[in-house]
Amino acid sequence: MSAVPAPAAGHVIRRMTETDLTAVLDTEQAGYEFPWTTGVFRDCLRVGYACWVLEHERRAVGHLIMSVVAGEGHVLNLCVHPRYQGQGFGAALLEHGLRMAGRLGADMVFLEVRPSNVPALRLYEHWGFSELGVRKSYYPAPGGAREDALILARNLPL
Ligand SMILES: CC(C)(COP(=O)(O)OP(=O)(O)OC[C@H]1O[C@@H](n2cnc3c(N)ncnc32)[C@H](O)[C@@H]1OP(=O)(O)O)[C@@H](O)C(=O)NCCC(=O)NCCS
């Protein structure tokens, strides 16, 4: 791993609940061109995925969803509201998720990312992820097109 981003000040990371979903959807819709729906977040809570929010000044401004099964962690969603990006919150959520996944017995963590998503690629690179392969035409893209996904992975513990 190269330099680790400085920890963000003034935040709390806690478990997501149903009452967070309005704020989570606000962040999700501002952060992604193809956002998840409320129903997808509800399903994640219902099936017991690791669902976290990052609170800053008492407002949920970022979220992380992971599954940890059979020694493998999967980052399913990591998003920081655009107004709060670039302050270390994405790194704080990712570090939290990696530590929690390690505590739950994961020794590898996987994720998919768009090759065009430079901020996310920088973040994952800093946290020791490397490329395993490509899923062709994995993501929706503007105009009905599709974009490949890079599959990244790293070992645990941190
Ligand atoms: C990816 C994301 C979670 C990063 O959150 P963040 O809070 O801005 O990240 P941090 O402030 O912790 O910064 C992490 C790294 O990303 C880099 N970064 C942040 N914004 C960037 C930008 N606009 N361009 C390039 N790099 C950027 C930072 O420079 C930092 O790297 P550094 O240590 O080399 O400086 C955020 O951009 C986001 O929510 N994007 C929309 C949703 C998304 O694409 N999620 C990832 C799906 S795989």
mmCIF file with all atom_site columns, C-alpha atoms and ligand atoms in Angstrom:
data_model
loop_
_atom_site.group_PDB
_atom_site.id
_atom_site.type_symbol
_atom_site.label_atom_id
_atom_site.label_alt_id
_atom_site.label_comp_id
_atom_site.label_asym_id
_atom_site.label_entity_id
_atom_site.label_seq_id
_atom_site.pdbx_PDB_ins_code
_atom_site.Cartn_x
_atom_site.Cartn_y
_atom_site.Cartn_z
_atom_site.occupancy
_atom_site.B_iso_or_equiv
_atom_site.pdbx_formal_charge
_atom_site.auth_seq_id
_atom_site.auth_comp_id
_atom_site.auth_asym_id
_atom_site.auth_atom_id
_atom_site.pdbx_PDB_model_num
ATOM   1   C CA  . MET A 1 1   ? 0.000   0.000   0.000   1.00 0.00 ? 1   MET A CA  1
ATOM   2   C CA  . SER A 1 2   ? 1.188   3.508   -0.752  1.00 0.00 ? 2   SER A CA  1
ATOM   3   C CA  . ALA A 1 3   ? 0.475   6.561   1.424   1.00 0.00 ? 3   ALA A CA  1
ATOM   4   C CA  . VAL A 1 4   ? -2.665  6.204   3.514   1.00 0.00 ? 4   VAL A CA  1
ATOM   5   C CA  . PRO A 1 5   ? -5.020  9.220   3.417   1.00 0.00 ? 5   PRO A CA  1
ATOM   6   C CA  . ALA A 1 6   ? -5.162  11.225  6.658   1.00 0.00 ? 6   ALA A CA  1
ATOM   7   C CA  . PRO A 1 7   ? -8.153  10.252  8.824   1.00 0.00 ? 7   PRO A CA  1
ATOM   8   C CA  . ALA A 1 8   ? -11.134 12.591  8.433   1.00 0.00 ? 8   ALA A CA  1
ATOM   9   C CA  . ALA A 1 9   ? -12.038 14.634  11.504  1.00 0.00 ? 9   ALA A CA  1
ATOM   10  C CA  . GLY A 1 10  ? -15.475 15.071  13.048  1.00 0.00 ? 10  GLY A CA  1
ATOM   11  C CA  . HIS A 1 11  ? -17.336 11.997  11.973  1.00 0.00 ? 11  HIS A CA  1
ATOM   12  C CA  . VAL A 1 12  ? -19.000 8.895   13.396  1.00 0.00 ? 12  VAL A CA  1
ATOM   13  C CA  . ILE A 1 13  ? -19.516 5.622   11.546  1.00 0.00 ? 13  ILE A CA  1
ATOM   14  C CA  . ARG A 1 14  ? -22.523 3.639   12.773  1.00 0.00 ? 14  ARG A CA  1
ATOM   15  C CA  . ARG A 1 15  ? -24.924 0.965   11.571  1.00 0.00 ? 15  ARG A CA  1
ATOM   16  C CA  . MET A 1 16  ? -27.534 2.080   9.044   1.00 0.00 ? 16  MET A CA  1
ATOM   17  C CA  . THR A 1 17  ? -31.195 1.815   10.056  1.00 0.00 ? 17  THR A CA  1
ATOM   18  C CA  . GLU A 1 18  ? -34.455 2.270   8.141   1.00 0.00 ? 18  GLU A CA  1
ATOM   19  C CA  . THR A 1 19  ? -34.659 5.831   9.477   1.00 0.00 ? 19  THR A CA  1
ATOM   20  C CA  . ASP A 1 20  ? -31.467 6.705   7.559   1.00 0.00 ? 20  ASP A CA  1
ATOM   21  C CA  . LEU A 1 21  ? -32.918 5.766   4.183   1.00 0.00 ? 21  LEU A CA  1
ATOM   22  C CA  . THR A 1 22  ? -34.081 9.260   3.188   1.00 0.00 ? 22  THR A CA  1
ATOM   23  C CA  . ALA A 1 23  ? -30.584 10.692  3.755   1.00 0.00 ? 23  ALA A CA  1
ATOM   24  C CA  . VAL A 1 24  ? -28.953 7.624   2.193   1.00 0.00 ? 24  VAL A CA  1
ATOM   25  C CA  . LEU A 1 25  ? -31.093 7.987   -0.949  1.00 0.00 ? 25  LEU A CA  1
ATOM   26  C CA  . ASP A 1 26  ? -30.215 11.676  -1.117  1.00 0.00 ? 26  ASP A CA  1
ATOM   27  C CA  . THR A 1 27  ? -26.493 10.820  -1.074  1.00 0.00 ? 27  THR A CA  1
ATOM   28  C CA  . GLU A 1 28  ? -26.964 7.898   -3.455  1.00 0.00 ? 28  GLU A CA  1
ATOM   29  C CA  . GLN A 1 29  ? -28.875 9.932   -6.045  1.00 0.00 ? 29  GLN A CA  1
ATOM   30  C CA  . ALA A 1 30  ? -26.407 12.816  -5.841  1.00 0.00 ? 30  ALA A CA  1
ATOM   31  C CA  . GLY A 1 31  ? -23.401 10.473  -6.023  1.00 0.00 ? 31  GLY A CA  1
ATOM   32  C CA  . TYR A 1 32  ? -24.292 8.069   -8.849  1.00 0.00 ? 32  TYR A CA  1
ATOM   33  C CA  . GLU A 1 33  ? -25.683 8.404   -12.322 1.00 0.00 ? 33  GLU A CA  1
ATOM   34  C CA  . PHE A 1 34  ? -27.375 5.021   -11.864 1.00 0.00 ? 34  PHE A CA  1
ATOM   35  C CA  . PRO A 1 35  ? -28.324 4.983   -8.162  1.00 0.00 ? 35  PRO A CA  1
ATOM   36  C CA  . TRP A 1 36  ? -29.751 2.113   -6.134  1.00 0.00 ? 36  TRP A CA  1
ATOM   37  C CA  . THR A 1 37  ? -33.417 2.417   -5.127  1.00 0.00 ? 37  THR A CA  1
ATOM   38  C CA  . THR A 1 38  ? -34.788 2.515   -1.586  1.00 0.00 ? 38  THR A CA  1
ATOM   39  C CA  . GLY A 1 39  ? -35.973 -1.059  -2.112  1.00 0.00 ? 39  GLY A CA  1
ATOM   40  C CA  . VAL A 1 40  ? -32.415 -2.275  -2.732  1.00 0.00 ? 40  VAL A CA  1
ATOM   41  C CA  . PHE A 1 41  ? -31.193 -0.641  0.507   1.00 0.00 ? 41  PHE A CA  1
ATOM   42  C CA  . ARG A 1 42  ? -34.176 -2.140  2.399   1.00 0.00 ? 42  ARG A CA  1
ATOM   43  C CA  . ASP A 1 43  ? -33.282 -5.581  1.052   1.00 0.00 ? 43  ASP A CA  1
ATOM   44  C CA  . CYS A 1 44  ? -29.645 -5.113  2.156   1.00 0.00 ? 44  CYS A CA  1
ATOM   45  C CA  . LEU A 1 45  ? -30.817 -4.277  5.698   1.00 0.00 ? 45  LEU A CA  1
ATOM   46  C CA  . ARG A 1 46  ? -33.299 -7.170  5.688   1.00 0.00 ? 46  ARG A CA  1
ATOM   47  C CA  . VAL A 1 47  ? -30.812 -9.840  4.605   1.00 0.00 ? 47  VAL A CA  1
ATOM   48  C CA  . GLY A 1 48  ? -28.269 -8.663  7.166   1.00 0.00 ? 48  GLY A CA  1
ATOM   49  C CA  . TYR A 1 49  ? -25.548 -7.179  5.001   1.00 0.00 ? 49  TYR A CA  1
ATOM   50  C CA  . ALA A 1 50  ? -23.105 -4.923  6.830   1.00 0.00 ? 50  ALA A CA  1
ATOM   51  C CA  . CYS A 1 51  ? -24.708 -1.502  6.259   1.00 0.00 ? 51  CYS A CA  1
ATOM   52  C CA  . TRP A 1 52  ? -22.995 1.588   7.648   1.00 0.00 ? 52  TRP A CA  1
ATOM   53  C CA  . VAL A 1 53  ? -23.479 5.325   7.489   1.00 0.00 ? 53  VAL A CA  1
ATOM   54  C CA  . LEU A 1 54  ? -20.930 8.029   8.151   1.00 0.00 ? 54  LEU A CA  1
ATOM   55  C CA  . GLU A 1 55  ? -22.389 10.943  10.106  1.00 0.00 ? 55  GLU A CA  1
ATOM   56  C CA  . HIS A 1 56  ? -20.841 14.382  9.945   1.00 0.00 ? 56  HIS A CA  1
ATOM   57  C CA  . GLU A 1 57  ? -22.405 17.198  11.937  1.00 0.00 ? 57  GLU A CA  1
ATOM   58  C CA  . ARG A 1 58  ? -25.323 14.844  12.741  1.00 0.00 ? 58  ARG A CA  1
ATOM   59  C CA  . ARG A 1 59  ? -26.094 14.245  9.099   1.00 0.00 ? 59  ARG A CA  1
ATOM   60  C CA  . ALA A 1 60  ? -25.598 10.925  7.262   1.00 0.00 ? 60  ALA A CA  1
ATOM   61  C CA  . VAL A 1 61  ? -23.341 11.963  4.352   1.00 0.00 ? 61  VAL A CA  1
ATOM   62  C CA  . GLY A 1 62  ? -21.868 8.628   3.286   1.00 0.00 ? 62  GLY A CA  1
ATOM   63  C CA  . HIS A 1 63  ? -22.713 4.940   3.254   1.00 0.00 ? 63  HIS A CA  1
ATOM   64  C CA  . LEU A 1 64  ? -21.038 1.579   2.841   1.00 0.00 ? 64  LEU A CA  1
ATOM   65  C CA  . ILE A 1 65  ? -22.691 -1.771  2.161   1.00 0.00 ? 65  ILE A CA  1
ATOM   66  C CA  . MET A 1 66  ? -20.678 -4.985  2.396   1.00 0.00 ? 66  MET A CA  1
ATOM   67  C CA  . SER A 1 67  ? -21.408 -8.679  2.481   1.00 0.00 ? 67  SER A CA  1
ATOM   68  C CA  . VAL A 1 68  ? -19.067 -10.983 4.361   1.00 0.00 ? 68  VAL A CA  1
ATOM   69  C CA  . VAL A 1 69  ? -19.571 -14.679 3.661   1.00 0.00 ? 69  VAL A CA  1
ATOM   70  C CA  . ALA A 1 70  ? -17.291 -17.711 3.749   1.00 0.00 ? 70  ALA A CA  1
ATOM   71  C CA  . GLY A 1 71  ? -14.123 -15.740 4.341   1.00 0.00 ? 71  GLY A CA  1
ATOM   72  C CA  . GLU A 1 72  ? -14.819 -13.250 1.530   1.00 0.00 ? 72  GLU A CA  1
ATOM   73  C CA  . GLY A 1 73  ? -15.872 -9.645  1.878   1.00 0.00 ? 73  GLY A CA  1
ATOM   74  C CA  . HIS A 1 74  ? -17.580 -7.821  -0.996  1.00 0.00 ? 74  HIS A CA  1
ATOM   75  C CA  . VAL A 1 75  ? -17.886 -4.041  -1.136  1.00 0.00 ? 75  VAL A CA  1
ATOM   76  C CA  . LEU A 1 76  ? -21.309 -3.594  -2.733  1.00 0.00 ? 76  LEU A CA  1
ATOM   77  C CA  . ASN A 1 77  ? -21.730 0.162   -2.381  1.00 0.00 ? 77  ASN A CA  1
ATOM   78  C CA  . LEU A 1 78  ? -19.527 3.004   -1.126  1.00 0.00 ? 78  LEU A CA  1
ATOM   79  C CA  . CYS A 1 79  ? -20.772 6.544   -1.604  1.00 0.00 ? 79  CYS A CA  1
ATOM   80  C CA  . VAL A 1 80  ? -20.089 9.978   -0.118  1.00 0.00 ? 80  VAL A CA  1
ATOM   81  C CA  . HIS A 1 81  ? -22.383 12.903  -0.893  1.00 0.00 ? 81  HIS A CA  1
ATOM   82  C CA  . PRO A 1 82  ? -20.622 15.112  -3.482  1.00 0.00 ? 82  PRO A CA  1
ATOM   83  C CA  . ARG A 1 83  ? -20.783 18.115  -1.123  1.00 0.00 ? 83  ARG A CA  1
ATOM   84  C CA  . TYR A 1 84  ? -18.664 16.159  1.381   1.00 0.00 ? 84  TYR A CA  1
ATOM   85  C CA  . GLN A 1 85  ? -16.218 14.402  -0.949  1.00 0.00 ? 85  GLN A CA  1
ATOM   86  C CA  . GLY A 1 86  ? -12.473 14.987  -0.757  1.00 0.00 ? 86  GLY A CA  1
ATOM   87  C CA  . GLN A 1 87  ? -12.413 15.219  3.054   1.00 0.00 ? 87  GLN A CA  1
ATOM   88  C CA  . GLY A 1 88  ? -11.324 11.664  3.806   1.00 0.00 ? 88  GLY A CA  1
ATOM   89  C CA  . PHE A 1 89  ? -14.823 10.283  4.456   1.00 0.00 ? 89  PHE A CA  1
ATOM   90  C CA  . GLY A 1 90  ? -14.641 7.703   1.676   1.00 0.00 ? 90  GLY A CA  1
ATOM   91  C CA  . ALA A 1 91  ? -11.333 6.461   3.059   1.00 0.00 ? 91  ALA A CA  1
ATOM   92  C CA  . ALA A 1 92  ? -12.757 6.368   6.592   1.00 0.00 ? 92  ALA A CA  1
ATOM   93  C CA  . LEU A 1 93  ? -15.721 4.259   5.472   1.00 0.00 ? 93  LEU A CA  1
ATOM   94  C CA  . LEU A 1 94  ? -13.521 1.910   3.473   1.00 0.00 ? 94  LEU A CA  1
ATOM   95  C CA  . GLU A 1 95  ? -11.066 1.437   6.321   1.00 0.00 ? 95  GLU A CA  1
ATOM   96  C CA  . HIS A 1 96  ? -13.944 0.745   8.707   1.00 0.00 ? 96  HIS A CA  1
ATOM   97  C CA  . GLY A 1 97  ? -15.399 -1.823  6.305   1.00 0.00 ? 97  GLY A CA  1
ATOM   98  C CA  . LEU A 1 98  ? -12.064 -3.577  5.829   1.00 0.00 ? 98  LEU A CA  1
ATOM   99  C CA  . ARG A 1 99  ? -11.502 -3.816  9.591   1.00 0.00 ? 99  ARG A CA  1
ATOM   100 C CA  . MET A 1 100 ? -15.040 -5.092  10.206  1.00 0.00 ? 100 MET A CA  1
ATOM   101 C CA  . ALA A 1 101 ? -14.725 -7.652  7.402   1.00 0.00 ? 101 ALA A CA  1
ATOM   102 C CA  . GLY A 1 102 ? -11.474 -8.870  8.976   1.00 0.00 ? 102 GLY A CA  1
ATOM   103 C CA  . ARG A 1 103 ? -13.171 -9.219  12.358  1.00 0.00 ? 103 ARG A CA  1
ATOM   104 C CA  . LEU A 1 104 ? -15.969 -11.221 10.715  1.00 0.00 ? 104 LEU A CA  1
ATOM   105 C CA  . GLY A 1 105 ? -13.394 -13.673 9.337   1.00 0.00 ? 105 GLY A CA  1
ATOM   106 C CA  . ALA A 1 106 ? -12.769 -12.393 5.808   1.00 0.00 ? 106 ALA A CA  1
ATOM   107 C CA  . ASP A 1 107 ? -9.271  -12.828 4.459   1.00 0.00 ? 107 ASP A CA  1
ATOM   108 C CA  . MET A 1 108 ? -10.031 -11.321 1.025   1.00 0.00 ? 108 MET A CA  1
ATOM   109 C CA  . VAL A 1 109 ? -12.167 -8.365  -0.022  1.00 0.00 ? 109 VAL A CA  1
ATOM   110 C CA  . PHE A 1 110 ? -13.481 -7.923  -3.570  1.00 0.00 ? 110 PHE A CA  1
ATOM   111 C CA  . LEU A 1 111 ? -15.215 -5.086  -5.365  1.00 0.00 ? 111 LEU A CA  1
ATOM   112 C CA  . GLU A 1 112 ? -16.174 -3.874  -8.825  1.00 0.00 ? 112 GLU A CA  1
ATOM   113 C CA  . VAL A 1 113 ? -15.481 -0.371  -10.113 1.00 0.00 ? 113 VAL A CA  1
ATOM   114 C CA  . ARG A 1 114 ? -15.936 1.487   -13.383 1.00 0.00 ? 114 ARG A CA  1
ATOM   115 C CA  . PRO A 1 115 ? -12.591 2.098   -15.145 1.00 0.00 ? 115 PRO A CA  1
ATOM   116 C CA  . SER A 1 116 ? -13.802 5.707   -15.644 1.00 0.00 ? 116 SER A CA  1
ATOM   117 C CA  . ASN A 1 117 ? -14.223 6.255   -11.875 1.00 0.00 ? 117 ASN A CA  1
ATOM   118 C CA  . VAL A 1 118 ? -10.883 7.922   -11.141 1.00 0.00 ? 118 VAL A CA  1
ATOM   119 C CA  . PRO A 1 119 ? -11.620 9.046   -7.529  1.00 0.00 ? 119 PRO A CA  1
ATOM   120 C CA  . ALA A 1 120 ? -12.740 5.546   -6.555  1.00 0.00 ? 120 ALA A CA  1
ATOM   121 C CA  . LEU A 1 121 ? -9.765  3.896   -8.293  1.00 0.00 ? 121 LEU A CA  1
ATOM   122 C CA  . ARG A 1 122 ? -7.374  6.210   -6.426  1.00 0.00 ? 122 ARG A CA  1
ATOM   123 C CA  . LEU A 1 123 ? -9.037  5.400   -3.128  1.00 0.00 ? 123 LEU A CA  1
ATOM   124 C CA  . TYR A 1 124 ? -8.919  1.635   -3.700  1.00 0.00 ? 124 TYR A CA  1
ATOM   125 C CA  . GLU A 1 125 ? -5.329  1.775   -4.927  1.00 0.00 ? 125 GLU A CA  1
ATOM   126 C CA  . HIS A 1 126 ? -4.338  3.620   -1.751  1.00 0.00 ? 126 HIS A CA  1
ATOM   127 C CA  . TRP A 1 127 ? -5.966  0.928   0.314   1.00 0.00 ? 127 TRP A CA  1
ATOM   128 C CA  . GLY A 1 128 ? -4.007  -1.835  -1.338  1.00 0.00 ? 128 GLY A CA  1
ATOM   129 C CA  . PHE A 1 129 ? -6.482  -3.157  -3.902  1.00 0.00 ? 129 PHE A CA  1
ATOM   130 C CA  . SER A 1 130 ? -5.170  -4.550  -7.145  1.00 0.00 ? 130 SER A CA  1
ATOM   131 C CA  . GLU A 1 131 ? -6.833  -5.611  -10.346 1.00 0.00 ? 131 GLU A CA  1
ATOM   132 C CA  . LEU A 1 132 ? -7.942  -9.231  -10.739 1.00 0.00 ? 132 LEU A CA  1
ATOM   133 C CA  . GLY A 1 133 ? -9.847  -8.995  -13.990 1.00 0.00 ? 133 GLY A CA  1
ATOM   134 C CA  . VAL A 1 134 ? -12.641 -7.399  -15.976 1.00 0.00 ? 134 VAL A CA  1
ATOM   135 C CA  . ARG A 1 135 ? -16.378 -8.061  -16.162 1.00 0.00 ? 135 ARG A CA  1
ATOM   136 C CA  . LYS A 1 136 ? -17.407 -7.102  -19.677 1.00 0.00 ? 136 LYS A CA  1
ATOM   137 C CA  . SER A 1 137 ? -20.397 -4.728  -20.083 1.00 0.00 ? 137 SER A CA  1
ATOM   138 C CA  . TYR A 1 138 ? -21.229 -4.988  -16.382 1.00 0.00 ? 138 TYR A CA  1
ATOM   139 C CA  . TYR A 1 139 ? -22.577 -1.479  -15.726 1.00 0.00 ? 139 TYR A CA  1
ATOM   140 C CA  . PRO A 1 140 ? -25.288 0.562   -17.428 1.00 0.00 ? 140 PRO A CA  1
ATOM   141 C CA  . ALA A 1 141 ? -23.936 3.671   -19.156 1.00 0.00 ? 141 ALA A CA  1
ATOM   142 C CA  . PRO A 1 142 ? -25.552 6.743   -20.696 1.00 0.00 ? 142 PRO A CA  1
ATOM   143 C CA  . GLY A 1 143 ? -27.569 6.277   -23.883 1.00 0.00 ? 143 GLY A CA  1
ATOM   144 C CA  . GLY A 1 144 ? -28.270 2.602   -23.194 1.00 0.00 ? 144 GLY A CA  1
ATOM   145 C CA  . ALA A 1 145 ? -24.589 1.687   -23.548 1.00 0.00 ? 145 ALA A CA  1
ATOM   146 C CA  . ARG A 1 146 ? -22.702 -0.585  -21.123 1.00 0.00 ? 146 ARG A CA  1
ATOM   147 C CA  . GLU A 1 147 ? -19.374 -0.103  -19.322 1.00 0.00 ? 147 GLU A CA  1
ATOM   148 C CA  . ASP A 1 148 ? -16.964 -2.826  -18.168 1.00 0.00 ? 148 ASP A CA  1
ATOM   149 C CA  . ALA A 1 149 ? -16.216 -3.346  -14.489 1.00 0.00 ? 149 ALA A CA  1
ATOM   150 C CA  . LEU A 1 150 ? -12.723 -3.788  -13.094 1.00 0.00 ? 150 LEU A CA  1
ATOM   151 C CA  . ILE A 1 151 ? -12.635 -6.484  -10.419 1.00 0.00 ? 151 ILE A CA  1
ATOM   152 C CA  . LEU A 1 152 ? -10.314 -5.443  -7.586  1.00 0.00 ? 152 LEU A CA  1
ATOM   153 C CA  . ALA A 1 153 ? -9.260  -7.391  -4.515  1.00 0.00 ? 153 ALA A CA  1
ATOM   154 C CA  . ARG A 1 154 ? -6.995  -7.191  -1.501  1.00 0.00 ? 154 ARG A CA  1
ATOM   155 C CA  . ASN A 1 155 ? -5.979  -9.464  1.322   1.00 0.00 ? 155 ASN A CA  1
ATOM   156 C CA  . LEU A 1 156 ? -6.855  -8.937  4.958   1.00 0.00 ? 156 LEU A CA  1
ATOM   157 C CA  . PRO A 1 157 ? -5.899  -8.108  7.631   1.00 0.00 ? 157 PRO A CA  1
ATOM   158 C CA  . LEU A 1 158 ? -4.985  -4.513  6.842   1.00 0.00 ? 158 LEU A CA  1
HETATM 159 C C1  . LIG B 2 .   ? -15.223 7.247   -4.410  1.00 0.00 ? 1   LIG B C1  1
HETATM 160 C C2  . LIG B 2 .   ? -15.700 8.133   -3.235  1.00 0.00 ? 1   LIG B C2  1
HETATM 161 C C3  . LIG B 2 .   ? -16.468 7.247   -2.251  1.00 0.00 ? 1   LIG B C3  1
HETATM 162 C C4  . LIG B 2 .   ? -14.491 8.758   -2.537  1.00 0.00 ? 1   LIG B C4  1
HETATM 163 O O1  . LIG B 2 .   ? -15.000 9.465   -1.417  1.00 0.00 ? 1   LIG B O1  1
HETATM 164 P P1  . LIG B 2 .   ? -14.229 10.749  -0.818  1.00 0.00 ? 1   LIG B P1  1
HETATM 165 O O2  . LIG B 2 .   ? -14.818 11.011  0.515   1.00 0.00 ? 1   LIG B O2  1
HETATM 166 O O3  . LIG B 2 .   ? -14.224 11.847  -1.804  1.00 0.00 ? 1   LIG B O3  1
HETATM 167 O O4  . LIG B 2 .   ? -12.776 10.145  -0.703  1.00 0.00 ? 1   LIG B O4  1
HETATM 168 P P2  . LIG B 2 .   ? -11.588 10.680  0.195   1.00 0.00 ? 1   LIG B P2  1
HETATM 169 O O5  . LIG B 2 .   ? -11.768 12.132  0.497   1.00 0.00 ? 1   LIG B O5  1
HETATM 170 O O6  . LIG B 2 .   ? -11.451 9.742   1.336   1.00 0.00 ? 1   LIG B O6  1
HETATM 171 O O7  . LIG B 2 .   ? -10.374 10.544  -0.804  1.00 0.00 ? 1   LIG B O7  1
HETATM 172 C C5  . LIG B 2 .   ? -9.931  9.271   -1.177  1.00 0.00 ? 1   LIG B C5  1
HETATM 173 C C6  . LIG B 2 .   ? -9.006  9.368   -2.360  1.00 0.00 ? 1   LIG B C6  1
HETATM 174 O O8  . LIG B 2 .   ? -9.783  9.684   -3.521  1.00 0.00 ? 1   LIG B O8  1
HETATM 175 C C7  . LIG B 2 .   ? -9.215  10.828  -4.163  1.00 0.00 ? 1   LIG B C7  1
HETATM 176 N N1  . LIG B 2 .   ? -10.254 11.647  -4.736  1.00 0.00 ? 1   LIG B N1  1
HETATM 177 C C8  . LIG B 2 .   ? -11.342 12.145  -4.112  1.00 0.00 ? 1   LIG B C8  1
HETATM 178 N N2  . LIG B 2 .   ? -12.028 12.889  -4.999  1.00 0.00 ? 1   LIG B N2  1
HETATM 179 C C9  . LIG B 2 .   ? -11.322 12.863  -6.175  1.00 0.00 ? 1   LIG B C9  1
HETATM 180 C C10 . LIG B 2 .   ? -11.525 13.432  -7.471  1.00 0.00 ? 1   LIG B C10 1
HETATM 181 N N3  . LIG B 2 .   ? -12.600 14.177  -7.745  1.00 0.00 ? 1   LIG B N3  1
HETATM 182 N N4  . LIG B 2 .   ? -10.612 13.161  -8.431  1.00 0.00 ? 1   LIG B N4  1
HETATM 183 C C11 . LIG B 2 .   ? -9.548  12.388  -8.187  1.00 0.00 ? 1   LIG B C11 1
HETATM 184 N N5  . LIG B 2 .   ? -9.291  11.812  -6.975  1.00 0.00 ? 1   LIG B N5  1
HETATM 185 C C12 . LIG B 2 .   ? -10.186 12.066  -6.001  1.00 0.00 ? 1   LIG B C12 1
HETATM 186 C C13 . LIG B 2 .   ? -8.567  11.589  -3.064  1.00 0.00 ? 1   LIG B C13 1
HETATM 187 O O9  . LIG B 2 .   ? -7.595  12.456  -3.603  1.00 0.00 ? 1   LIG B O9  1
HETATM 188 C C14 . LIG B 2 .   ? -7.977  10.501  -2.226  1.00 0.00 ? 1   LIG B C14 1
HETATM 189 O O10 . LIG B 2 .   ? -6.784  10.061  -2.813  1.00 0.00 ? 1   LIG B O10 1
HETATM 190 P P3  . LIG B 2 .   ? -5.411  10.696  -2.293  1.00 0.00 ? 1   LIG B P3  1
HETATM 191 O O11 . LIG B 2 .   ? -5.176  10.059  -0.959  1.00 0.00 ? 1   LIG B O11 1
HETATM 192 O O12 . LIG B 2 .   ? -4.477  10.309  -3.370  1.00 0.00 ? 1   LIG B O12 1
HETATM 193 O O13 . LIG B 2 .   ? -5.634  12.163  -2.179  1.00 0.00 ? 1   LIG B O13 1
HETATM 194 C C15 . LIG B 2 .   ? -16.587 9.311   -3.750  1.00 0.00 ? 1   LIG B C15 1
HETATM 195 O O14 . LIG B 2 .   ? -15.911 9.950   -4.814  1.00 0.00 ? 1   LIG B O14 1
HETATM 196 C C16 . LIG B 2 .   ? -17.973 8.907   -4.200  1.00 0.00 ? 1   LIG B C16 1
HETATM 197 O O15 . LIG B 2 .   ? -18.864 8.712   -3.371  1.00 0.00 ? 1   LIG B O15 1
HETATM 198 N N6  . LIG B 2 .   ? -18.174 8.778   -5.523  1.00 0.00 ? 1   LIG B N6  1
HETATM 199 C C17 . LIG B 2 .   ? -19.516 8.479   -6.044  1.00 0.00 ? 1   LIG B C17 1
HETATM 200 C C18 . LIG B 2 .   ? -19.893 7.049   -5.760  1.00 0.00 ? 1   LIG B C18 1
HETATM 201 C C19 . LIG B 2 .   ? -18.839 6.087   -6.247  1.00 0.00 ? 1   LIG B C19 1
HETATM 202 O O16 . LIG B 2 .   ? -18.375 6.204   -7.376  1.00 0.00 ? 1   LIG B O16 1
HETATM 203 N N7  . LIG B 2 .   ? -18.497 5.104   -5.401  1.00 0.00 ? 1   LIG B N7  1
HETATM 204 C C20 . LIG B 2 .   ? -17.524 4.085   -5.722  1.00 0.00 ? 1   LIG B C20 1
HETATM 205 C C21 . LIG B 2 .   ? -18.179 2.991   -6.481  1.00 0.00 ? 1   LIG B C21 1
HETATM 206 S S1  . LIG B 2 .   ? -17.050 1.662   -6.837  1.00 0.00 ? 1   LIG B S1  1
#
